[in-house]
Amino acid sequence: MANSGTAGPAPGPRAPRTTTAQGHEDPAGAPAQGPGIRARIPALSGSWWNTPRLVRALTALCLAALLGLAAATASVLGGARDGTDTIGHRAAPQATRAADLAFALSDMDAQAANLLLIGADPDYTALREQTLDTYEQRRNQAGTDLQRAAEAAAGDPAGQRAVQTVIGELGRYEALVARAQLLEDQAHAPAGKPSPDALDTYRQATDLLRQQLLPAADQVAAANSATVDRIYSARRGDLAAGRWWLLATGTAALAALAALQRTLTARFRRRINLPLAATTLLTVLGLATGLHLSAAADGHLVVAKRNAYDSVIALSRARAVAYDMNADESRYLTDPARAAAYQQSFLDKTQAVAHLPGATLDSYNDELSRRADTHRADHRVVPFDGVLGTELRNITFPGEQDAAERALTAFQRYQQDDRAMRGLRNQGQLKAAVTFNTGTAPGQSNADFELLSTALGEVLAVNQRAFDTAVADADADLGVGTAAPGGLALVLALALSVLGVRPRLREYR
């Protein structure tokens, strides 16, 4: 199977070209060395590329191209797996726990305000015990969230400082609340009229929470949310670029295999080399699988982050804001000197939940009712902003629409209760206002607030389940169950490539 190429003219008679029994050219038939680069570099000479050398070179090219495709696939899918792991198992849960910490702190202060509000009035004995129990539950919850936040912030100096701030100031806050309760018990104050010392101590506690604790908790949540946003953008960009790398390396591998197959067909008069055909099929399947998995990973990231996580974190913060808003009602009744400030704070948080530009506390309910009716007539129309508006524009998952509609309805009812409570206070019916505000019977303010809290929790749960499912799907697609078959397919493709050319090369021995 020797090549039939000739060299340039040489002086003297030309020696005949001979071939050995093993198929190699006899030195007597070697081309004469003439002037020029091609004569000085044998590898550039056409006669140098005999069949064995050409087959070996193309085989090496195929092996390198297959390894390149495998490396590109591993890099693209490994980066997607790392991004999903960071978002799904670390940064996003940490941000959610930080938001949960803000919720626990807000409800702690709401319960502390209620304890001060109901005082030592015997009509509220059962409510007092219930309020104390809730305060302790939230206190324990805040402690657990803080512990997890401290563990998560191990490598984040800013996060560590924020966590340490909460840990240090939370002890002060709890001491102030305990002192306010003690002073209130000693004074035997009636409902709605705490002793000056107890009220002053509670003011210190609530100011500490609003000015130190909640901002620090928000800082922890914001830091983790920024990490989620950064990794999400980076991984989606990497996946978009990675798909082009997969196409390039896959095309190169297929081209190399086609060149080798064509060479074997032309030089050995065989129509098809079955091992190489199998390698080509494996390469096509591997490329298709890599492209599919990268597209699926991108889809899982979009569902987990944009469709689910953004709603989870927004609703978690909204729940914390709602509990602080509920505390503003009790503060409003408890502290007449700060009533106007607490009323404005309530309105600000109301606007954060469902924003109506220019609405005042007096006009808010009528305006919200009008816009809510417009929305209910056509769910595609959401004529208000805030957390509820954003959520109603981002309905993605089964059951989410109904849960969000229930939250809107509950929010409207709670706002109506608030105006009723303020009307009782303005009419001089302080104890009736306290009873309505803290009451848990159907139709009373705290009962309707619990309905709002439950509805927000249901919307949050729908999105949390979708987030968990998307992360689990990504883990399944990019885990060992995918890597192991991929590695075996690579080994098989490499082995088949060698097996396909080995019998042909034996002919030249």
Coordinates of N, CA and C in Angstrom, one line a residue, residues 201-410:
T201 N -39.5 52.3 78.5 CA -38.7 51.2 78.3 C -39.0 50.5 77.0
Y202 N -40.3 50.4 76.7 CA -40.7 49.8 75.4 C -40.2 50.6 74.2
R203 N -40.3 51.9 74.4 CA -39.8 52.8 73.3 C -38.4 52.5 73.0
Q204 N -37.6 52.3 74.0 CA -36.2 52.0 73.8 C -36.0 50.6 73.0
A205 N -36.9 49.7 73.4 CA -36.8 48.4 72.8 C -37.2 48.4 71.3
T206 N -38.3 49.0 71.0 CA -38.8 49.1 69.7 C -37.9 49.9 68.8
D207 N -37.3 51.0 69.3 CA -36.4 51.8 68.5 C -35.2 51.0 68.2
L208 N -34.7 50.2 69.2 CA -33.5 49.4 69.0 C -33.8 48.4 67.9
L209 N -35.0 47.8 67.9 CA -35.3 46.8 66.9 C -35.4 47.4 65.5
R210 N -36.1 48.5 65.4 CA -36.3 49.2 64.1 C -35.1 49.8 63.5
Q211 N -34.2 50.3 64.4 CA -33.0 51.0 63.9 C -31.7 50.2 63.8
Q212 N -31.7 49.1 64.6 CA -30.5 48.2 64.6 C -30.8 46.8 64.1
L213 N -31.7 46.1 64.7 CA -31.9 44.7 64.5 C -32.4 44.4 63.1
L214 N -33.5 45.1 62.7 CA -34.1 44.8 61.4 C -33.2 45.3 60.2
P215 N -32.5 46.4 60.3 CA -31.6 46.8 59.2 C -30.4 45.8 59.1
A216 N -29.9 45.2 60.2 CA -28.9 44.2 60.2 C -29.4 42.9 59.6
A217 N -30.6 42.5 59.9 CA -31.2 41.3 59.3 C -31.4 41.5 57.8
D218 N -31.8 42.7 57.4 CA -32.0 43.0 56.0 C -30.6 43.0 55.3
Q219 N -29.6 43.4 56.0 CA -28.3 43.4 55.3 C -27.8 42.0 55.0
V220 N -28.1 41.1 56.0 CA -27.7 39.7 55.7 C -28.5 39.1 54.5
A221 N -29.8 39.4 54.5 CA -30.6 39.0 53.4 C -30.1 39.6 52.0
A222 N -29.8 40.9 52.1 CA -29.4 41.6 50.9 C -28.1 41.0 50.3
A223 N -27.2 40.7 51.2 CA -25.9 40.2 50.8 C -26.0 38.9 50.1
N224 N -26.9 38.0 50.6 CA -27.1 36.7 50.0 C -27.9 36.8 48.7
S225 N -28.8 37.8 48.7 CA -29.6 38.0 47.5 C -28.7 38.5 46.3
A226 N -27.7 39.4 46.7 CA -26.8 39.9 45.7 C -25.9 38.7 45.2
T227 N -25.5 37.8 46.1 CA -24.8 36.6 45.6 C -25.6 35.8 44.6
V228 N -26.9 35.6 44.9 CA -27.8 34.8 44.0 C -27.9 35.5 42.7
D229 N -28.1 36.9 42.7 CA -28.2 37.6 41.4 C -26.9 37.5 40.6
R230 N -25.7 37.6 41.3 CA -24.5 37.6 40.6 C -24.2 36.2 40.0
I231 N -24.4 35.2 40.7 CA -24.2 33.8 40.2 C -25.2 33.5 39.1
Y232 N -26.4 33.9 39.3 CA -27.4 33.6 38.3 C -27.0 34.2 36.9
S233 N -26.6 35.5 36.9 CA -26.3 36.2 35.7 C -25.0 35.5 35.1
A234 N -24.0 35.2 35.9 CA -22.8 34.6 35.4 C -23.0 33.3 34.8
R235 N -23.8 32.4 35.5 CA -24.0 31.1 35.0 C -24.8 31.0 33.7
R236 N -25.8 31.9 33.6 CA -26.6 32.0 32.4 C -25.7 32.4 31.2
G237 N -24.8 33.4 31.5 CA -23.9 33.8 30.5 C -23.0 32.7 30.1
D238 N -22.5 31.9 31.1 CA -21.6 30.8 30.8 C -22.3 29.7 30.0
L239 N -23.5 29.5 30.3 CA -24.3 28.4 29.6 C -24.5 28.8 28.2
A240 N -24.8 30.1 27.9 CA -25.0 30.6 26.6 C -23.7 30.4 25.7
A241 N -22.6 30.8 26.3 CA -21.3 30.7 25.6 C -20.9 29.2 25.5
G242 N -21.2 28.4 26.6 CA -20.9 27.0 26.6 C -21.5 26.2 25.5
R243 N -22.7 26.6 25.1 CA -23.4 25.9 24.1 C -22.7 26.1 22.7
W244 N -22.1 27.2 22.5 CA -21.3 27.4 21.3 C -20.1 26.6 21.3
W245 N -19.4 26.5 22.5 CA -18.3 25.7 22.6 C -18.6 24.2 22.4
L246 N -19.7 23.8 22.9 CA -20.1 22.4 22.6 C -20.4 22.2 21.1
L247 N -21.0 23.1 20.5 CA -21.2 23.0 19.0 C -19.9 22.9 18.3
A248 N -19.0 23.8 18.7 CA -17.7 23.9 18.0 C -16.9 22.6 18.2
T249 N -16.7 22.2 19.4 CA -15.9 20.9 19.7 C -16.6 19.7 19.1
G250 N -17.9 19.7 19.2 CA -18.7 18.5 18.6 C -18.5 18.5 17.1
T251 N -18.6 19.6 16.5 CA -18.5 19.6 15.0 C -17.1 19.2 14.6
A252 N -16.1 19.7 15.4 CA -14.7 19.3 15.1 C -14.5 17.8 15.2
A253 N -15.1 17.2 16.3 CA -15.0 15.7 16.5 C -15.6 15.0 15.3
L254 N -16.8 15.4 14.9 CA -17.5 14.7 13.8 C -16.7 14.9 12.5
A255 N -16.2 16.1 12.3 CA -15.4 16.3 11.1 C -14.1 15.4 11.1
A256 N -13.5 15.2 12.2 CA -12.3 14.4 12.3 C -12.7 12.9 12.0
L257 N -13.8 12.5 12.6 CA -14.2 11.1 12.4 C -14.6 10.9 11.0
A258 N -15.2 11.9 10.3 CA -15.6 11.7 8.9 C -14.4 11.6 8.0
A259 N -13.4 12.4 8.4 CA -12.1 12.4 7.6 C -11.4 11.0 7.7
L260 N -11.4 10.5 8.9 CA -10.8 9.2 9.1 C -11.6 8.1 8.4
Q261 N -12.9 8.2 8.5 CA -13.7 7.2 7.8 C -13.5 7.3 6.3
R262 N -13.5 8.5 5.8 CA -13.3 8.6 4.3 C -11.9 8.1 3.9
T263 N -10.9 8.4 4.7 CA -9.5 7.9 4.4 C -9.5 6.4 4.3
L264 N -10.1 5.7 5.3 CA -10.1 4.3 5.3 C -10.9 3.7 4.1
T265 N -12.0 4.4 3.8 CA -12.8 3.9 2.6 C -12.0 4.0 1.3
A266 N -11.3 5.2 1.2 CA -10.5 5.4 -0.1 C -9.3 4.5 -0.1
R267 N -8.6 4.3 1.0 CA -7.3 3.6 0.9 C -7.5 2.1 1.0
F268 N -8.6 1.6 1.6 CA -8.7 0.2 1.8 C -10.0 -0.4 1.1
R269 N -10.7 0.4 0.3 CA -11.8 -0.1 -0.5 C -12.9 -0.7 0.4
R270 N -13.1 -0.1 1.6 CA -14.2 -0.6 2.5 C -15.3 0.5 2.6
R271 N -16.5 0.1 2.4 CA -17.6 1.1 2.5 C -17.7 1.8 3.8
I272 N -17.7 1.0 4.9 CA -18.0 1.5 6.2 C -17.1 0.8 7.2
N273 N -16.7 1.5 8.2 CA -15.9 0.9 9.3 C -16.9 0.9 10.5
L274 N -17.3 -0.2 10.9 CA -18.4 -0.3 12.0 C -18.0 0.3 13.3
P275 N -16.8 0.1 13.8 CA -16.4 0.8 15.1 C -16.4 2.3 15.0
L276 N -15.9 2.8 13.9 CA -15.9 4.3 13.7 C -17.4 4.8 13.5
A277 N -18.2 4.0 12.9 CA -19.6 4.4 12.7 C -20.3 4.5 14.1
A278 N -19.9 3.5 15.0 CA -20.5 3.5 16.3 C -19.9 4.7 17.1
T279 N -18.6 5.0 16.9 CA -18.1 6.2 17.6 C -18.7 7.5 17.1
T280 N -19.0 7.5 15.8 CA -19.7 8.7 15.3 C -21.1 8.9 15.9
L281 N -21.8 7.7 16.1 CA -23.1 7.8 16.7 C -23.0 8.2 18.1
L282 N -22.1 7.7 18.9 CA -21.9 8.1 20.3 C -21.6 9.6 20.4
T283 N -20.8 10.1 19.4 CA -20.4 11.5 19.4 C -21.7 12.4 19.2
V284 N -22.5 11.9 18.2 CA -23.7 12.7 18.0 C -24.6 12.7 19.2
L285 N -24.8 11.5 19.8 CA -25.6 11.4 21.0 C -25.0 12.2 22.1
G286 N -23.7 12.2 22.3 CA -23.1 12.9 23.4 C -23.3 14.4 23.2
L287 N -23.1 14.9 21.9 CA -23.3 16.3 21.7 C -24.7 16.7 21.9
A288 N -25.6 15.9 21.4 CA -27.1 16.2 21.6 C -27.4 16.2 23.1
T289 N -26.9 15.3 23.8 CA -27.1 15.2 25.3 C -26.6 16.4 26.0
G290 N -25.3 16.8 25.6 CA -24.7 18.0 26.3 C -25.5 19.2 26.0
L291 N -26.0 19.4 24.7 CA -26.8 20.6 24.4 C -28.1 20.6 25.1
H292 N -28.7 19.4 25.2 CA -30.0 19.3 25.9 C -29.8 19.6 27.4
L293 N -28.8 19.0 28.0 CA -28.6 19.3 29.5 C -28.2 20.7 29.8
S294 N -27.5 21.3 28.9 CA -27.1 22.7 29.1 C -28.4 23.6 29.0
A295 N -29.3 23.3 28.0 CA -30.5 24.0 27.9 C -31.4 23.8 29.1
A296 N -31.5 22.5 29.5 CA -32.3 22.2 30.7 C -31.8 22.9 31.9
A297 N -30.4 22.9 32.1 CA -29.9 23.6 33.3 C -30.2 25.1 33.2
D298 N -30.2 25.7 32.1 CA -30.6 27.1 32.0 C -32.1 27.3 32.3
G299 N -32.9 26.4 31.9 CA -34.3 26.4 32.2 C -34.5 26.3 33.7
H300 N -33.8 25.3 34.4 CA -33.9 25.1 35.8 C -33.5 26.4 36.6
L301 N -32.4 27.0 36.1 CA -32.0 28.3 36.7 C -33.0 29.3 36.6
V302 N -33.7 29.5 35.5 CA -34.7 30.5 35.3 C -35.9 30.3 36.2
V303 N -36.3 29.0 36.3 CA -37.5 28.7 37.1 C -37.1 28.9 38.6
A304 N -35.9 28.4 39.0 CA -35.5 28.5 40.4 C -35.3 29.9 40.8
K305 N -34.6 30.7 40.0 CA -34.3 32.1 40.5 C -35.3 33.1 40.1
R306 N -35.6 33.2 38.8 CA -36.5 34.3 38.4 C -37.9 34.1 38.7
N307 N -38.4 32.8 38.5 CA -39.8 32.6 38.7 C -40.2 32.3 40.1
A308 N -39.3 31.6 40.8 CA -39.6 31.1 42.2 C -38.9 31.9 43.3
Y309 N -37.5 32.0 43.2 CA -36.8 32.6 44.3 C -37.1 34.1 44.5
D310 N -37.2 34.8 43.3 CA -37.6 36.2 43.5 C -38.9 36.4 44.2
S311 N -39.8 35.6 43.9 CA -41.1 35.7 44.7 C -41.0 35.2 46.1
V312 N -40.2 34.2 46.3 CA -40.0 33.7 47.7 C -39.4 34.8 48.6
I313 N -38.3 35.4 48.1 CA -37.6 36.4 48.9 C -38.5 37.7 49.1
A314 N -39.2 38.1 48.0 CA -40.1 39.2 48.1 C -41.3 39.0 49.1
L315 N -41.8 37.8 49.0 CA -43.0 37.5 49.9 C -42.5 37.3 51.4
S316 N -41.3 36.7 51.5 CA -40.7 36.6 52.9 C -40.5 38.0 53.5
R317 N -40.0 38.9 52.7 CA -39.9 40.3 53.3 C -41.2 40.9 53.5
A318 N -42.2 40.7 52.6 CA -43.5 41.2 52.7 C -44.2 40.7 54.0
R319 N -43.9 39.5 54.3 CA -44.5 38.9 55.6 C -43.9 39.6 56.8
A320 N -42.6 39.9 56.7 CA -41.9 40.6 57.8 C -42.5 42.0 57.9
V321 N -42.7 42.7 56.8 CA -43.2 44.0 56.8 C -44.6 44.0 57.3
A322 N -45.4 43.0 57.0 CA -46.8 42.9 57.4 C -46.9 42.8 58.9
Y323 N -46.0 42.0 59.5 CA -46.0 41.8 61.0 C -45.5 43.1 61.7
D324 N -44.6 43.8 61.1 CA -44.2 45.1 61.6 C -45.3 46.1 61.5
M325 N -46.1 46.0 60.4 CA -47.2 46.9 60.2 C -48.3 46.6 61.2
N326 N -48.5 45.3 61.5 CA -49.4 45.0 62.6 C -49.0 45.5 63.9
A327 N -47.7 45.5 64.2 CA -47.2 46.0 65.4 C -47.4 47.5 65.5
D328 N -47.4 48.2 64.3 CA -47.6 49.7 64.3 C -49.0 50.0 64.9
E329 N -50.0 49.1 64.6 CA -51.3 49.4 65.1 C -51.3 49.4 66.7
S330 N -50.7 48.4 67.3 CA -50.6 48.3 68.7 C -49.8 49.4 69.3
R331 N -48.7 49.8 68.6 CA -47.9 51.0 69.0 C -48.8 52.3 69.0
Y332 N -49.6 52.4 67.9 CA -50.4 53.5 67.8 C -51.4 53.7 68.9
L333 N -52.0 52.6 69.4 CA -52.9 52.6 70.5 C -52.1 52.8 71.8
T334 N -50.9 52.3 71.9 CA -50.2 52.3 73.2 C -49.6 53.6 73.5
D335 N -49.1 54.3 72.5 CA -48.3 55.5 72.7 C -48.9 56.7 72.0
P336 N -49.8 57.4 72.6 CA -50.4 58.6 72.0 C -49.4 59.6 71.5
A337 N -48.3 59.8 72.2 CA -47.4 60.8 71.8 C -46.7 60.5 70.5
R338 N -46.6 59.3 70.1 CA -46.1 58.9 68.8 C -47.1 58.3 67.9
A339 N -48.4 58.6 68.1 CA -49.4 58.0 67.3 C -49.3 58.4 65.9
A340 N -49.1 59.7 65.6 CA -49.0 60.1 64.2 C -47.8 59.5 63.5
A341 N -46.7 59.3 64.2 CA -45.5 58.7 63.5 C -45.8 57.2 63.2
Y342 N -46.5 56.5 64.2 CA -46.8 55.1 63.9 C -47.9 55.0 62.9
Q343 N -48.8 55.9 62.7 CA -49.8 55.9 61.7 C -49.1 56.0 60.3
Q344 N -48.2 56.9 60.2 CA -47.5 57.1 58.9 C -46.6 55.9 58.6
S345 N -46.0 55.3 59.6 CA -45.3 54.1 59.4 C -46.2 52.9 58.9
F346 N -47.4 52.8 59.5 CA -48.3 51.9 59.0 C -48.7 52.1 57.5
L347 N -48.9 53.3 57.1 CA -49.2 53.6 55.7 C -48.1 53.3 54.8
D348 N -46.8 53.6 55.2 CA -45.7 53.3 54.4 C -45.6 51.8 54.1
K349 N -45.8 51.0 55.2 CA -45.7 49.6 55.0 C -46.9 49.0 54.2
T350 N -48.0 49.7 54.3 CA -49.2 49.3 53.5 C -48.9 49.5 52.0
Q351 N -48.3 50.7 51.8 CA -47.9 51.0 50.4 C -46.8 50.0 49.8
A352 N -46.0 49.5 50.7 CA -45.0 48.5 50.3 C -45.6 47.2 49.9
V353 N -46.7 46.9 50.5 CA -47.4 45.6 50.1 C -48.3 45.8 48.8
A354 N -49.0 46.9 48.8 CA -49.8 47.2 47.5 C -49.7 48.7 47.3
H355 N -48.9 49.1 46.4 CA -48.6 50.5 46.2 C -49.7 51.2 45.4
L356 N -50.2 52.3 45.9 CA -51.2 53.2 45.2 C -50.7 54.6 45.3
P357 N -50.1 55.1 44.2 CA -49.5 56.4 44.3 C -50.5 57.5 44.7
G358 N -50.0 58.3 45.7 CA -50.8 59.4 46.2 C -51.9 59.1 47.2
A359 N -52.1 57.8 47.5 CA -53.2 57.5 48.4 C -52.8 57.8 49.8
T360 N -53.8 58.3 50.5 CA -53.7 58.5 52.0 C -54.4 57.4 52.7
L361 N -54.2 57.5 54.1 CA -54.9 56.4 54.8 C -56.4 56.5 54.7
D362 N -56.9 57.7 54.5 CA -58.4 57.9 54.3 C -58.9 57.4 53.0
S363 N -58.0 57.6 51.9 CA -58.5 57.3 50.6 C -58.0 55.9 50.1
Y364 N -57.1 55.3 50.8 CA -56.5 54.1 50.4 C -57.5 52.9 50.1
N365 N -58.4 52.7 51.0 CA -59.2 51.5 50.9 C -60.1 51.6 49.6
D366 N -60.7 52.8 49.4 CA -61.6 53.0 48.2 C -60.8 52.8 46.9
E367 N -59.6 53.4 46.9 CA -58.8 53.3 45.7 C -58.4 51.8 45.5
L368 N -58.0 51.1 46.5 CA -57.6 49.7 46.4 C -58.8 48.9 45.9
S369 N -59.9 49.1 46.5 CA -61.1 48.4 46.1 C -61.4 48.6 44.6
R370 N -61.3 49.8 44.1 CA -61.6 50.0 42.7 C -60.6 49.3 41.8
R371 N -59.3 49.4 42.2 CA -58.3 48.7 41.4 C -58.3 47.2 41.5
A372 N -58.6 46.7 42.6 CA -58.8 45.3 42.8 C -59.9 44.7 42.0
D373 N -61.0 45.5 41.9 CA -62.1 45.0 41.1 C -61.7 45.0 39.6
T374 N -61.0 46.0 39.1 CA -60.5 46.0 37.8 C -59.6 44.8 37.5
H375 N -58.8 44.4 38.5 CA -57.9 43.2 38.3 C -58.7 42.0 38.3
R376 N -59.7 41.9 39.2 CA -60.5 40.6 39.2 C -61.3 40.4 37.9
A377 N -61.7 41.5 37.3 CA -62.4 41.4 36.0 C -61.5 40.8 34.9
D378 N -60.2 41.1 35.0 CA -59.2 40.5 34.1 C -57.9 40.4 34.8
H379 N -57.5 39.1 35.1 CA -56.3 38.9 35.9 C -55.1 39.3 35.3
R380 N -55.1 39.6 33.9 CA -53.9 40.1 33.3 C -53.6 41.5 33.6
V381 N -54.6 42.2 34.1 CA -54.5 43.6 34.4 C -54.2 43.7 35.9
V382 N -53.1 44.3 36.3 CA -52.7 44.5 37.7 C -52.4 46.0 37.9
P383 N -53.4 46.8 38.3 CA -53.2 48.3 38.3 C -52.7 48.8 39.6
F384 N -51.8 48.1 40.3 CA -51.1 48.6 41.5 C -49.8 47.9 41.6
D385 N -48.9 48.4 42.3 CA -47.5 47.9 42.5 C -47.3 47.3 43.9
G386 N -46.1 47.4 44.4 CA -45.8 46.7 45.7 C -45.6 45.2 45.5
V387 N -45.4 44.6 46.6 CA -45.1 43.1 46.6 C -46.3 42.4 45.9
L388 N -47.5 42.7 46.3 CA -48.7 42.0 45.8 C -48.8 42.2 44.3
G389 N -48.6 43.5 43.8 CA -48.6 43.8 42.4 C -47.6 43.0 41.6
T390 N -46.4 43.0 42.2 CA -45.3 42.2 41.5 C -45.6 40.7 41.4
E391 N -46.1 40.2 42.5 CA -46.5 38.8 42.5 C -47.6 38.4 41.6
L392 N -48.6 39.3 41.5 CA -49.7 39.0 40.6 C -49.3 39.1 39.1
R393 N -48.2 39.8 38.9 CA -47.7 39.9 37.5 C -46.8 38.7 37.2
N394 N -46.4 37.9 38.2 CA -45.5 36.9 38.0 C -46.1 35.5 38.3
I395 N -47.3 35.3 38.0 CA -48.0 34.0 38.2 C -47.4 33.0 37.3
T396 N -46.8 31.9 37.8 CA -46.1 30.9 37.0 C -46.6 29.5 37.3
F397 N -46.9 29.2 38.6 CA -47.1 27.8 39.0 C -48.5 27.5 39.3
P398 N -48.9 26.2 39.2 CA -50.2 25.8 39.6 C -50.6 26.2 41.0
G399 N -51.8 26.8 41.2 CA -52.3 27.2 42.5 C -51.8 28.5 42.9
E400 N -50.8 29.1 42.2 CA -50.3 30.4 42.6 C -51.3 31.5 42.5
Q401 N -52.1 31.5 41.4 CA -53.0 32.6 41.1 C -54.1 32.6 42.3
D402 N -54.6 31.5 42.6 CA -55.7 31.4 43.6 C -55.1 31.9 45.0
A403 N -53.9 31.4 45.3 CA -53.3 31.8 46.6 C -53.0 33.3 46.6
A404 N -52.6 33.9 45.5 CA -52.3 35.3 45.5 C -53.6 36.1 45.6
E405 N -54.7 35.6 44.9 CA -56.0 36.3 45.0 C -56.5 36.3 46.5
R406 N -56.3 35.2 47.2 CA -56.7 35.1 48.6 C -55.9 36.1 49.4
A407 N -54.6 36.3 49.1 CA -53.8 37.2 49.8 C -54.3 38.7 49.6
L408 N -54.7 39.0 48.4 CA -55.2 40.3 48.1 C -56.5 40.6 48.8
T409 N -57.4 39.6 48.8 CA -58.7 39.7 49.5 C -58.4 39.9 51.0
A410 N -57.5 39.1 51.6 CA -57.3 39.2 53.0 C -56.6 40.5 53.4

